[in-house]
Short mmCIF file of C-alpha atoms in Angstrom, two decimals:
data_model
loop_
_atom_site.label_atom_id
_atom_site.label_comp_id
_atom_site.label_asym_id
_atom_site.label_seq_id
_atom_site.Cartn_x
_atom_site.Cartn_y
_atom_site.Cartn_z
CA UNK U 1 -119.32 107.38 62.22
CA UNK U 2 -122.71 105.28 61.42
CA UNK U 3 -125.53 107.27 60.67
CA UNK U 4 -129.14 105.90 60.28
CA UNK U 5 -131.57 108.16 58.11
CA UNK U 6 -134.99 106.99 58.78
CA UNK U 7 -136.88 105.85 55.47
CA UNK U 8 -135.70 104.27 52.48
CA UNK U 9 -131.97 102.64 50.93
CA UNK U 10 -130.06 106.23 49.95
CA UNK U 11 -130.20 106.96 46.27
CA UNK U 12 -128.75 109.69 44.52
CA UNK U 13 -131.35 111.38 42.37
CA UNK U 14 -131.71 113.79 39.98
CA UNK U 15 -134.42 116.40 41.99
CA UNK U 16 -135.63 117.35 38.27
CA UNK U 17 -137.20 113.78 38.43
CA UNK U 18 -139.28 113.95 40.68
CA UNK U 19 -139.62 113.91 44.75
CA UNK U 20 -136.74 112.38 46.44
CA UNK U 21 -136.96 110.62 50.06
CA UNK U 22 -135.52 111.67 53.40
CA UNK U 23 -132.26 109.57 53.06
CA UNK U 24 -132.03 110.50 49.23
CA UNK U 25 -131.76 114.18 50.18
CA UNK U 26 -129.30 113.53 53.45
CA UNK U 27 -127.27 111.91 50.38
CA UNK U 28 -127.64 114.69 48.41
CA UNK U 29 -126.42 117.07 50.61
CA UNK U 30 -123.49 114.85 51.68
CA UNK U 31 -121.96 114.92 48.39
CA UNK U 32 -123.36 117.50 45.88
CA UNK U 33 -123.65 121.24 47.96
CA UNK U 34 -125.52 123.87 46.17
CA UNK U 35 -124.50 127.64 45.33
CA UNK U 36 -125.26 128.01 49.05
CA UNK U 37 -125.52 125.36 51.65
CA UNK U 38 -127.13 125.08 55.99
CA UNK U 39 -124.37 124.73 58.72
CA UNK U 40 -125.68 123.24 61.86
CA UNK U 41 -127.17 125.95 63.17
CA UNK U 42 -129.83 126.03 60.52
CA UNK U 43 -128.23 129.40 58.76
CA UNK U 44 -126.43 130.09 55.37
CA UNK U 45 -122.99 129.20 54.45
CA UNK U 46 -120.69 129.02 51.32
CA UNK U 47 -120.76 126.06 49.67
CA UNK U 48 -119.89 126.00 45.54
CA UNK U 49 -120.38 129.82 46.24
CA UNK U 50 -117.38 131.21 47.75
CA UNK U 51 -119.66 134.80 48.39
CA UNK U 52 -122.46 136.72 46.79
CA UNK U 53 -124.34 139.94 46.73
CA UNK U 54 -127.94 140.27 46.97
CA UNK U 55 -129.26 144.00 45.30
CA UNK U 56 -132.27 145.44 43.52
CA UNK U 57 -134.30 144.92 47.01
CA UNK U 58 -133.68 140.82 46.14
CA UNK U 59 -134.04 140.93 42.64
CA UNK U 60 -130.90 140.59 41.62
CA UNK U 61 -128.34 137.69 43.24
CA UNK U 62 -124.56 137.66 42.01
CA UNK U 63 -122.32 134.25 43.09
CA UNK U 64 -118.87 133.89 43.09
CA UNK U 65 -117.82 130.55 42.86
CA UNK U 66 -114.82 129.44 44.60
CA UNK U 67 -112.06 126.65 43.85
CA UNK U 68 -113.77 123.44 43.92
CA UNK U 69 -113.88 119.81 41.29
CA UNK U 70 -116.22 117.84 40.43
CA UNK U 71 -115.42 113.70 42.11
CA UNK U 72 -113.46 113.25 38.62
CA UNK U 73 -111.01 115.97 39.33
CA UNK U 74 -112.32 118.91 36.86
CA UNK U 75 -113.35 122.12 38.03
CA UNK U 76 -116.23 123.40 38.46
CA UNK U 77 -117.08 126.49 36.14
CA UNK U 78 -119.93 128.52 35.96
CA UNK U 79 -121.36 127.54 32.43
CA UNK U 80 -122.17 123.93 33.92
CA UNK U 81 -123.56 125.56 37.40
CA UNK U 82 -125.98 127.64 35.14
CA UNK U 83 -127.12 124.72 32.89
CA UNK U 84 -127.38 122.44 35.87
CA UNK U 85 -129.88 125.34 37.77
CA UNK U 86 -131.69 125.74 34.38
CA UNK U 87 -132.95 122.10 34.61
CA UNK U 88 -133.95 122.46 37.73
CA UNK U 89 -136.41 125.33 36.78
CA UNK U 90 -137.37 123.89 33.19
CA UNK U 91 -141.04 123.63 31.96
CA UNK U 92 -140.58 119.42 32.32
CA UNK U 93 -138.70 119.55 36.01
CA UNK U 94 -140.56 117.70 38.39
CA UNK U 95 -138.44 119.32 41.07
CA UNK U 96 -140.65 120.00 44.67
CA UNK U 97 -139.10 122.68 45.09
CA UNK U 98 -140.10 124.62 41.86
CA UNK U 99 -143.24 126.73 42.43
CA UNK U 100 -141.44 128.43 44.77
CA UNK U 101 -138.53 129.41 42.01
CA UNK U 102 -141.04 130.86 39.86
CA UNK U 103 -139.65 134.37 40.06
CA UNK U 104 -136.76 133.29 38.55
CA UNK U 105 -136.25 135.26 35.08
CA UNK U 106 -132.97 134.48 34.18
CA UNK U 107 -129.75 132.87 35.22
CA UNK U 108 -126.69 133.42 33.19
CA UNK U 109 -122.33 133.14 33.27
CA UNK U 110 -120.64 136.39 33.37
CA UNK U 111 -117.49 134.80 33.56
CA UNK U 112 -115.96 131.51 34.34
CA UNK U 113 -116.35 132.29 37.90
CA UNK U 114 -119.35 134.21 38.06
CA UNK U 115 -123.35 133.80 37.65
CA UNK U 116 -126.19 136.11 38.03
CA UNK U 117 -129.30 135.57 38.93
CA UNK U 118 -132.05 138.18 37.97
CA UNK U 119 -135.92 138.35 39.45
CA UNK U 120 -139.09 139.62 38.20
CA UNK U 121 -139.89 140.07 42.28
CA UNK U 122 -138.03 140.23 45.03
CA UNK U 123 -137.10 137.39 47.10
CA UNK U 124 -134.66 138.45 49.85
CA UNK U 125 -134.95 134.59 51.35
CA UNK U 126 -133.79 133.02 48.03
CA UNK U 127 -130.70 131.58 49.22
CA UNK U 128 -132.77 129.65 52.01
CA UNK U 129 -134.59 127.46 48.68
CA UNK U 130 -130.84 127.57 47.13
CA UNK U 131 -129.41 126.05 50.29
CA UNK U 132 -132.18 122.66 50.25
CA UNK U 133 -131.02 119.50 48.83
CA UNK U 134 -133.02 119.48 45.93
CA UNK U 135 -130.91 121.85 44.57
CA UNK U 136 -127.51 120.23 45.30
CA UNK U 137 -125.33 120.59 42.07
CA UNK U 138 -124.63 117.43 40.32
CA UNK U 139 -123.83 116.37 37.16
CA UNK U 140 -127.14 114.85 35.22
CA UNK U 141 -125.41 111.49 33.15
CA UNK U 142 -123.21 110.56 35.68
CA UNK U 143 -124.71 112.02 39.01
CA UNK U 144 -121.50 113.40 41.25
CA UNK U 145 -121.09 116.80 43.12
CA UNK U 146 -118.44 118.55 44.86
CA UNK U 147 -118.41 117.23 48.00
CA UNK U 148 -118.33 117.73 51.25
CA UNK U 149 -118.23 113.67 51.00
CA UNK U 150 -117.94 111.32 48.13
CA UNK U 151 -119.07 107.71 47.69
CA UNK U 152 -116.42 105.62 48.64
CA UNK U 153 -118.50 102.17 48.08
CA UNK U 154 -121.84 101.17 48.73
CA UNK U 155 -123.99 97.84 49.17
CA UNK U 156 -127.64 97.04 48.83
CA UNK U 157 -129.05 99.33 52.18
CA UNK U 158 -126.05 101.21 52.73
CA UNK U 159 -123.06 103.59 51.73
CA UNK U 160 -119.83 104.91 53.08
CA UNK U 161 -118.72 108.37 52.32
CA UNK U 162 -115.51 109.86 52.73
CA UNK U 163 -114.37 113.69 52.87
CA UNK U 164 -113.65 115.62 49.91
CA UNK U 165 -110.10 117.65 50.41
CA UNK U 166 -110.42 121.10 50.93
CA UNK U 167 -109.25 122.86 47.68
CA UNK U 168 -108.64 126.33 49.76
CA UNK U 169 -106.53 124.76 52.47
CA UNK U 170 -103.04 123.52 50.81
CA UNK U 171 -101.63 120.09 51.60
CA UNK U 172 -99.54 120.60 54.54
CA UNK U 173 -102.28 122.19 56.37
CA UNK U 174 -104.61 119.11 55.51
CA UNK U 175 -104.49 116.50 58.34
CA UNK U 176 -104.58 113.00 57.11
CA UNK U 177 -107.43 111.14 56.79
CA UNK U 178 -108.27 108.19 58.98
CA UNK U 179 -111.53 105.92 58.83
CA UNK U 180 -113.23 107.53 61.66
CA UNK U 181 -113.62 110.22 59.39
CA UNK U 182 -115.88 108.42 57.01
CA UNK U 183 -119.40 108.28 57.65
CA UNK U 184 -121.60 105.28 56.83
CA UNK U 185 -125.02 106.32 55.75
CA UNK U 186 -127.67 103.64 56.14
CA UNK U 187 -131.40 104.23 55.44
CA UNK U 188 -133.65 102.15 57.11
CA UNK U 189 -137.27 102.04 59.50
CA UNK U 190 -137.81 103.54 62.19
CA UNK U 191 -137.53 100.44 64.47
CA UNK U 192 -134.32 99.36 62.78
CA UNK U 193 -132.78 102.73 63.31
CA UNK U 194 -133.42 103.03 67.14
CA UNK U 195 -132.38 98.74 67.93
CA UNK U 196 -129.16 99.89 66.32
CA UNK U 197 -128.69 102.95 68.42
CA UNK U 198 -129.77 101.15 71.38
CA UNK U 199 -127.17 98.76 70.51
CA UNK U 200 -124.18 101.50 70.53
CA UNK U 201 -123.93 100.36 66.34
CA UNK U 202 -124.57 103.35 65.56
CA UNK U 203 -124.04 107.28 66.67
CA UNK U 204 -126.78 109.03 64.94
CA UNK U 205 -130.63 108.55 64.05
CA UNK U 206 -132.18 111.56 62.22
CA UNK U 207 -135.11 111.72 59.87
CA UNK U 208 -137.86 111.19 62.95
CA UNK U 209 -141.16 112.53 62.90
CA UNK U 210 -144.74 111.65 64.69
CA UNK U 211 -145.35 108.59 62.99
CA UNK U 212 -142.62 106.92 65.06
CA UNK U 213 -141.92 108.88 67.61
CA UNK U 214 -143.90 107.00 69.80
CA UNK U 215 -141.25 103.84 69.49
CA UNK U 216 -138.91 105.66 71.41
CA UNK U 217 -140.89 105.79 74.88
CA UNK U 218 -140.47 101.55 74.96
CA UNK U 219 -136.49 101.52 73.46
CA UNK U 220 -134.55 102.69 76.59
CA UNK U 221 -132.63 105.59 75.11
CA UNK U 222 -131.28 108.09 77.50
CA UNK U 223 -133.12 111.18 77.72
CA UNK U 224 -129.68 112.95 76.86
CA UNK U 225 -129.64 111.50 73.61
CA UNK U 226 -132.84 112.09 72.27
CA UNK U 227 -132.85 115.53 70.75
CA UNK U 228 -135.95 117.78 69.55
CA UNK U 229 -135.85 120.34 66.57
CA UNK U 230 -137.94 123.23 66.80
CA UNK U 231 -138.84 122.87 63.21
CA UNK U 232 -140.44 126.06 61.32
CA UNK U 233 -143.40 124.66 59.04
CA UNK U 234 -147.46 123.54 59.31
CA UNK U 235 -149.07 120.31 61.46
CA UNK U 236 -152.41 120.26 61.11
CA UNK U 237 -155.41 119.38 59.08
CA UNK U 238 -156.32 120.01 55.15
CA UNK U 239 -159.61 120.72 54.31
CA UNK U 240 -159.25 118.48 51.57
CA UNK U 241 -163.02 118.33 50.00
CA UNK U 242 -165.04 121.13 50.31
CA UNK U 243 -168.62 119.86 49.95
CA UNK U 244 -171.23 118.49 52.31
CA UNK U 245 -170.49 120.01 55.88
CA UNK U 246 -167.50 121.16 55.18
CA UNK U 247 -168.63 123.71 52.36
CA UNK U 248 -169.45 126.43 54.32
CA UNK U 249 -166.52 128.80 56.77
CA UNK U 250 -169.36 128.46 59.74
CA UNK U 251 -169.01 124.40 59.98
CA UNK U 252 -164.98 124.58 59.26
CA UNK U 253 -164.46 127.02 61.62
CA UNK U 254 -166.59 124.90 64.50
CA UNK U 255 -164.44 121.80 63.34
CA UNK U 256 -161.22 123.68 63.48
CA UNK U 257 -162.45 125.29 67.13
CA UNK U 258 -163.03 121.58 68.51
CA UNK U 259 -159.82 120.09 68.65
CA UNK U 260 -158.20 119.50 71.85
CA UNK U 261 -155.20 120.90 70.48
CA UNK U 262 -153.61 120.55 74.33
CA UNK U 263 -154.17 116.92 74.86
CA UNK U 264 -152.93 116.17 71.45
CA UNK U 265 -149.67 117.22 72.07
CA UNK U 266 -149.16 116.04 75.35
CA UNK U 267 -150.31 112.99 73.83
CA UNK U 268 -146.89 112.83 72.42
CA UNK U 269 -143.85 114.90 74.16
CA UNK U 270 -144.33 117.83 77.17
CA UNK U 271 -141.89 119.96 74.74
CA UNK U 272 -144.53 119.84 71.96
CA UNK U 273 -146.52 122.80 71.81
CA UNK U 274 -149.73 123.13 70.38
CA UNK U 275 -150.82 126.46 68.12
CA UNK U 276 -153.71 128.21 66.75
CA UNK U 277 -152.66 130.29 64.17
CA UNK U 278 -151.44 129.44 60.88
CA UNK U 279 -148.37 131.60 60.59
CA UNK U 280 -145.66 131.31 63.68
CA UNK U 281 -144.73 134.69 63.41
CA UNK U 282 -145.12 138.14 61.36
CA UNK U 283 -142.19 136.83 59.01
CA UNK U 284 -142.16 139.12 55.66
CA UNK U 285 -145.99 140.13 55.97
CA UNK U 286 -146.89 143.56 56.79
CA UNK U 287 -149.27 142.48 59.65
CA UNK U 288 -149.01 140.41 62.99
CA UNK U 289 -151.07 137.18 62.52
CA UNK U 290 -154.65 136.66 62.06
CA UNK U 291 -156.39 134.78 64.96
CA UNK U 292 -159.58 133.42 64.44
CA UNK U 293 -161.97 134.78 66.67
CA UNK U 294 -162.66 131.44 68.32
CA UNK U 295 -159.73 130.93 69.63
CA UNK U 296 -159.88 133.52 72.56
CA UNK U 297 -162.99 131.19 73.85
CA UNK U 298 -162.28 128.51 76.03
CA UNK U 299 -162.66 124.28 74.82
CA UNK U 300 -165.87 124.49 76.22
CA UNK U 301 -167.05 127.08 74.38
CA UNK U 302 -165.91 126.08 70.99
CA UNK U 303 -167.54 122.59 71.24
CA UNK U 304 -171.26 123.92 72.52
CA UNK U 305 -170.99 126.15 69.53
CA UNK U 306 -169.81 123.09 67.19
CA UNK U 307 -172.14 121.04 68.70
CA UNK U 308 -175.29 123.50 67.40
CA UNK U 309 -173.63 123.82 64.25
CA UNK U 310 -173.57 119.70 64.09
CA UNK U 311 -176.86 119.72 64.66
CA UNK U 312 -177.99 122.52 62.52
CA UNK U 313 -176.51 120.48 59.48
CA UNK U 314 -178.00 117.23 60.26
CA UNK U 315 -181.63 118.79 60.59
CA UNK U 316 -181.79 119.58 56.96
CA UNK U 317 -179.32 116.31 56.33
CA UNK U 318 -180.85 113.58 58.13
CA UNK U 319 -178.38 110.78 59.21
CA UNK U 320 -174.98 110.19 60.28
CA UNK U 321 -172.60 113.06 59.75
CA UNK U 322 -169.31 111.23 58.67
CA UNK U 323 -165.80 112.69 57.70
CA UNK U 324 -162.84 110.87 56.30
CA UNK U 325 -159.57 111.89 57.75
CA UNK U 326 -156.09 110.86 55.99
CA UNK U 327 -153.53 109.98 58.56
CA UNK U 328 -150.02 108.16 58.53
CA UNK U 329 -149.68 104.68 59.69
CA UNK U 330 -147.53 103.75 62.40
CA UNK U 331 -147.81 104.15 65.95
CA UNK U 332 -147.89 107.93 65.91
CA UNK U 333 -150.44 108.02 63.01
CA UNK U 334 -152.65 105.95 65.32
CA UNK U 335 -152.25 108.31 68.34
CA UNK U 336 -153.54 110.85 66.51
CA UNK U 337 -156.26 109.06 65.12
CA UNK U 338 -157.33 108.49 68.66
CA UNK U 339 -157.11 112.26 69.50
CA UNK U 340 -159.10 113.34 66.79
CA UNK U 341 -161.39 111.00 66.57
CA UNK U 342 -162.60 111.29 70.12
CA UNK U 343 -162.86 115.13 69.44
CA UNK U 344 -164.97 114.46 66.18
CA UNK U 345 -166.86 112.41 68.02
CA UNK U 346 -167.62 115.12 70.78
CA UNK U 347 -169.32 116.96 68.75
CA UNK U 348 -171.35 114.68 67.05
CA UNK U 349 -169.34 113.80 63.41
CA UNK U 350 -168.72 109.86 63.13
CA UNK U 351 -164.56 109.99 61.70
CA UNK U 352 -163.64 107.48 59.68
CA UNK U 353 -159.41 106.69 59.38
CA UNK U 354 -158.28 106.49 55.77
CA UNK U 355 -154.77 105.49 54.11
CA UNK U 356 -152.48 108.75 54.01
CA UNK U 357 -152.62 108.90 50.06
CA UNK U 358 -156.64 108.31 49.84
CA UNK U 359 -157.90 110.57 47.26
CA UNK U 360 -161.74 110.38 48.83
CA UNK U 361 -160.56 112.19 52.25
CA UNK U 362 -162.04 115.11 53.51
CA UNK U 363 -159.73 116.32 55.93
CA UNK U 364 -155.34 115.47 55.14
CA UNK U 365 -153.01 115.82 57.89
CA UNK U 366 -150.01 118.16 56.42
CA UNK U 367 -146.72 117.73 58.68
CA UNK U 368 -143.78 119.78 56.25
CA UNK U 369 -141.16 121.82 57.53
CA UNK U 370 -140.94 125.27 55.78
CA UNK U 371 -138.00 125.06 53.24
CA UNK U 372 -137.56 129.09 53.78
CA UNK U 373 -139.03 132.06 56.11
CA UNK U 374 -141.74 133.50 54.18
CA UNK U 375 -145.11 133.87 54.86
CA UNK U 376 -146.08 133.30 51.48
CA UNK U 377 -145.40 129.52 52.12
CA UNK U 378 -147.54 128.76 54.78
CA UNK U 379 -150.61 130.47 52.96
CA UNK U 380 -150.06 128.51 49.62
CA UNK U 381 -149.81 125.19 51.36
CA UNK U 382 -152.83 126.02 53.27
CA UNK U 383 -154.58 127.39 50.54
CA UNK U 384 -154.87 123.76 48.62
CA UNK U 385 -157.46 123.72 48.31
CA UNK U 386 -159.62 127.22 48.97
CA UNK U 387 -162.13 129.66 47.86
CA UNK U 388 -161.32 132.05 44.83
CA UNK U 389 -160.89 135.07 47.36
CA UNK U 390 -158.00 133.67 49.16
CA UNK U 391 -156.11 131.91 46.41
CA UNK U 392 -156.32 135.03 44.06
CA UNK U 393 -154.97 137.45 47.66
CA UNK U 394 -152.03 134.66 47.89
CA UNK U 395 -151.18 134.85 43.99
CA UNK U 396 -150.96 139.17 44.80
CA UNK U 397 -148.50 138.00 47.10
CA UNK U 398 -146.53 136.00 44.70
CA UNK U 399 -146.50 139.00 42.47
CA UNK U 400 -146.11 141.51 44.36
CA UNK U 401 -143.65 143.84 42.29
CA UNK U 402 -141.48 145.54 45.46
CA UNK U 403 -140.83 144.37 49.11
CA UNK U 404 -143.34 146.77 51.16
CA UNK U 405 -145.76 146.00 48.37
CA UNK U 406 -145.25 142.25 49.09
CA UNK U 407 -145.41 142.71 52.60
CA UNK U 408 -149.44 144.31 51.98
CA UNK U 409 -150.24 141.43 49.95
CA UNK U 410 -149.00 138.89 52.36
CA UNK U 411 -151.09 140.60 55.41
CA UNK U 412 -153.93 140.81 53.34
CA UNK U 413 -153.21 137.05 52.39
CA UNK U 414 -153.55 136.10 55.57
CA UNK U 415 -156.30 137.61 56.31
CA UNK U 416 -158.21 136.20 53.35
CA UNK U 417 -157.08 132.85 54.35
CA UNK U 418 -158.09 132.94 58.07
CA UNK U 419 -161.62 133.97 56.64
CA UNK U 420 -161.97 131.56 54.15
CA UNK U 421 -160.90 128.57 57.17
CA UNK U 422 -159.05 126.09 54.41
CA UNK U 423 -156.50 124.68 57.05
CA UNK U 424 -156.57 123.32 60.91
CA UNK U 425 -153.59 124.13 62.44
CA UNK U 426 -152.94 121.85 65.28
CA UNK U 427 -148.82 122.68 66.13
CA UNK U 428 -145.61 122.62 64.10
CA UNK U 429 -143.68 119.72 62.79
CA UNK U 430 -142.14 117.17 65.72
CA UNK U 431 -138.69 116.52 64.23
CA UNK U 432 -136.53 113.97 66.59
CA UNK U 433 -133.04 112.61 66.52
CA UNK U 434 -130.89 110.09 68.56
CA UNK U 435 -127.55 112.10 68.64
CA UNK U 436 -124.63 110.61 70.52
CA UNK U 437 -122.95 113.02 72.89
CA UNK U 438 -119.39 112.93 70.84
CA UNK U 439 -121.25 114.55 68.12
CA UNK U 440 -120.74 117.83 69.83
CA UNK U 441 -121.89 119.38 66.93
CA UNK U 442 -125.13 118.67 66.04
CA UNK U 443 -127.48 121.91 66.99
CA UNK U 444 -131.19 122.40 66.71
CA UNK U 445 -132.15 124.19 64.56
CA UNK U 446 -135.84 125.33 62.38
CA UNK U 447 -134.76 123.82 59.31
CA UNK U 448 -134.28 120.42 61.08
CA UNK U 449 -131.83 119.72 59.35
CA UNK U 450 -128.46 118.48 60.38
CA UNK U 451 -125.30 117.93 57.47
CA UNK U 452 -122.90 115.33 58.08
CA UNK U 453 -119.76 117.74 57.88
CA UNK U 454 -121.12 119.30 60.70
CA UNK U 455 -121.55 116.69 63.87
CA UNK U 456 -118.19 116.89 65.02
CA UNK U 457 -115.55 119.64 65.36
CA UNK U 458 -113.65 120.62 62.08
CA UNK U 459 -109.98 119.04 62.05
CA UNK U 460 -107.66 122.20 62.95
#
C-alpha cells in the first residue's frame, strides 16, 4: 500500500521537542502506540495497554500493560513507560499537547506490568489526549516504539513500514507476511499527493484541509473516492489584537454577526456546514450552548446593525477603518480571503490579507481539530486572547475539584466567553482524504484521524 500524507518528508520526533508536522505524527502513530491508541472509527483501543480502570470520578487511571518489545526485541516494562510519560509532562517539554496534561500529579510503576496515574481533578476524557500521537511511546536516544509498523528502510521523501508480529497471537496462528502488507509512507504537497492518486500510484491521500481542498475540483477524482471527516474542533476567526475597533464586545460582536457564514461554505463543499456557536454540543458543561443574541436575526439585520456600528467608530476616528486578517496560502486560503473580504467590505472595514504567522494581525483564522471531547478546549483556544472575566471563568473550569462542579464552571465558561466575543466561529474543521475503495476500512470519524493498521481488514 502507498500512502501520501500531505505536508512535509516523515520524521520521527521526539513530541517533548517541540510541534511535530502532519506526516511526523501519521509516523508516529505507525510505529510507537501510546498506553491507549484510535481505531478507525475514531474511539479507544488497547495499544501498549492491554486494559485499564478509570476511578475516583477520573482521578485516578490504572494500565495494565500487555506483552509487547520494543523494535530491538526487549520488552516493554512499566519503569521505562513511566519515565518516557514523565518527559512528556516535564517543566522543559515543549510537547503541544501539555497544557492540557496539567492535572497530572503523579505517574508511578506498581509493578513491572502496572502504572498508575493519579489527578488533582478529574478528567474522565484522559485517555482521548493519551491516545494522540504526541504521546506515542518511544525510546528518547534511539527513537523506536512498539509497533503496529516498524521502519523497514527509508530514502530522502519517503519510508516503508512493515507490521510488527503480534506478541498475543502465537506463530502458527500468524499468517505470513507478504509485501502488500507493507505500507509506504510518503509526505509530500498537496498537488503531488492528488497527481499520484490520479495516477493509480498510490491508494491513499490523507492530511487535507481548506488550504487545498480546492485542487481537487480540477484533478478528476471520482466522487467515490474523495471522503469527508466530520472533524470535532474550531474554524473561525481569532480576535487576535484587541485595540482600535476591535476593543470593545459591541464592534466584535457586529464583525462576528456580518459574515456570510452560508456562502462561505458553499464556497467550498455542499457537505460543509456553517455554525454559530462556539461549542458543537453540551459536551461535559452543565449548560446547552450559549448563542449570541445576533444570531436569531437574519444577514440583513446583522449588517445594518454593523454598518451603524462602522460608522459610529469612524465619527470619532476619522479615516479608513482597516483590519489585518491572517490567512493560509494556497488556493483555499485565497477563497476565503475573497469571502471575507467582501463581507468586511460590506460593512464598511477596508481588510487587508496578511501571511498566516504575521504577528501584526488583528483577526487569525484557527482551523484545529479537538484532540478530546471537552468543552474546556474549545473555550481556552478561544479565549487567546480575552478579557480577565472570561479567562479567570475558563481557569475555574480547569480547576474545578469534582465532575458536577466542573460541569458549573464550564457553563459558566461559556457564558463568560460568548459575552466577552474573543472568537468568530465560522464552521468546523474540513478534513478530506482520497481513499481507494479496497481500503474497506477507512471510516470517518471526529478525530479525523485514520491509522495505517486499520485501512484494510485484519488477516484472520
Amino acid at each position: 500500500m502507498v500512502a501520501s500524507i500531505i505536508g512535509n518528508a516523515p520524521e520521527l520526533r521526539d513530541a517533548s521537542r517541540g510541534e511535530s508536522t502532519a506526516s511526523d505524527r501519521v509516523l508516529a502513530d505507525s510505529i510507537a502506540q501510546g498506553l491507549v491508541r484510535f481505531d478507525a472509527a475514531g474511539q479507544i483501543e488497547p495499544g501498549v495497554a492491554e486494559r485499564w480502570i478509570v476511578t475516583d470520578e477520573g482521578k485516578t487511571y490504572i494500565f495494565r500493560l500487555r506483552n509487547t518489545q520494543w523494535s530491538d526485541g526487549r520488552t516493554v516494562t512499566a519503569r521505562e513507560v513511566v519515565a518516557i510519560l514523565k518527559r512528556q509532562i516535564a517543566a522543559g517539554s515543549r510537547n503541544p499537547l501539555k497544557p492540557y496534561l496539567t492535572a497530572i500529579e503523579s505517574i508511578v510503576e506498581m509493578t513491572p506490568q502496572i502504572i498508575q496515574i493519579e489527578l488533582s481533578y478529574p478528567r474522565p476524557d484522559l485517555l482521548k489526549i493519551f491516545a494522540q500521537p504526541e504521546l506515542a511511546l518511544m525510546r528518547p536516544r534511539a527513537p523506536a516504539g512498539t509497533g503496529p509498523f516498524r521502519i523497514a528502510r527509508q530514502s530522502r521523501y519517503s519510508m516503508v513500514l512493515t507490521p510488527v508480529r503480534d506478541l498475543d497471537r502465537s506463530p502458527d496462528q500468524e499468517q505470513e507476511r507478504t509485501p502488500e502488507d507493507n505500507v509506504r509512507l510518503i509526505g509530500e504537497s498537496a498537488a503531488r499527493a492528488i497527481i499520484r492518486y490520479g495516477a493509480r500510484e498510490s491508494d491513499l491521500v490523507t492530511g487535507g484541509t481548506i488550504r487545498d481542498w480546492p485542487l481537487l475540483q480540477s484533478a478528476g477524482i471520482a466522487p467515490t473516492n474523495v471522503r469527508l471527516d466530520n472533524a470535532a474542533g474550531l474554524f473561525g476567526l481569532s480576535i487576535a489584537r484587541r485595540d482600535g475597533f476591535l476593543a470593545t464586545t459591541e464592534n466584535r460582536a457586529a464583525l462576528a454577526a456580518a459574515i456570510d457564514r452560508g456562502a462561505l461554505v458553499a464556497a467550498f463543499s455542499a457537505d460543509w456546514a456553517p455554525t454559530e456557536q462556539l461549542l458543537p454540543d453540551q459536551l461535559d458543561s452543565a449548560a446547552v450552548p450559549v448563542m449570541s443574541e445576533w444570531v436569531a436575526q437574519d444577514l440583513e439585520s446583522r449588517r445594518k446593525q454593523a454598518l451603524a456600528s462602522v460608522a459610529a467608530w469612524r465619527r470619532v476616528n476619522p479615516g479608513p477603518l482597516r483590519l489585518r486578517i491572517a490567512l493560509p496560502d494556497g488556493p483555499g486560503g485565497t477563497i476565503l480571503w475573497g469571502r471575507i473580504g467582501s463581507d468586511l467590505l460590506a460593512i464598511g472595514i477596508q481588510p487587508e490579507r496578511v501571511a498566516a504567522d504575521d504577528g501584526s494581525a488583528d483577526l487569525r483564522l484557527i482551523d484545529a481539530v479537538a484532540p478530546y471531547d471537552s468543552a474546556r478546549w474549545y473555550l481556552a483556544l478561544a479565549c487567546a486572547p480575552c478579557g480577565d472575566a472570561a479567562r479567570q471563568a475558563v481557569e475555574a473550569a480547569r480547576v474545578a475539584p469534582t465532575l458536577a462542579a466542573r460541569g458549573e464552571a464550564l457553563a459558566a465558561a461559556d457564558a463568560a466567553v460568548a459575552a466577552d466575543i474573543p472568537f468568530i466561529p465560522i464552521a468546523r474543521p474540513l478534513r478530506w482524504s482520497l481513499v481507494s475503495l479496497r481500503l474497506r476500512q477507512w471510516q470517518p470519524n471526529p478525530r479525523a484521524w485514520h491509522p495505517l493498521n486499520h485501512l484494510r481488514p485484519v488477516p484472520k
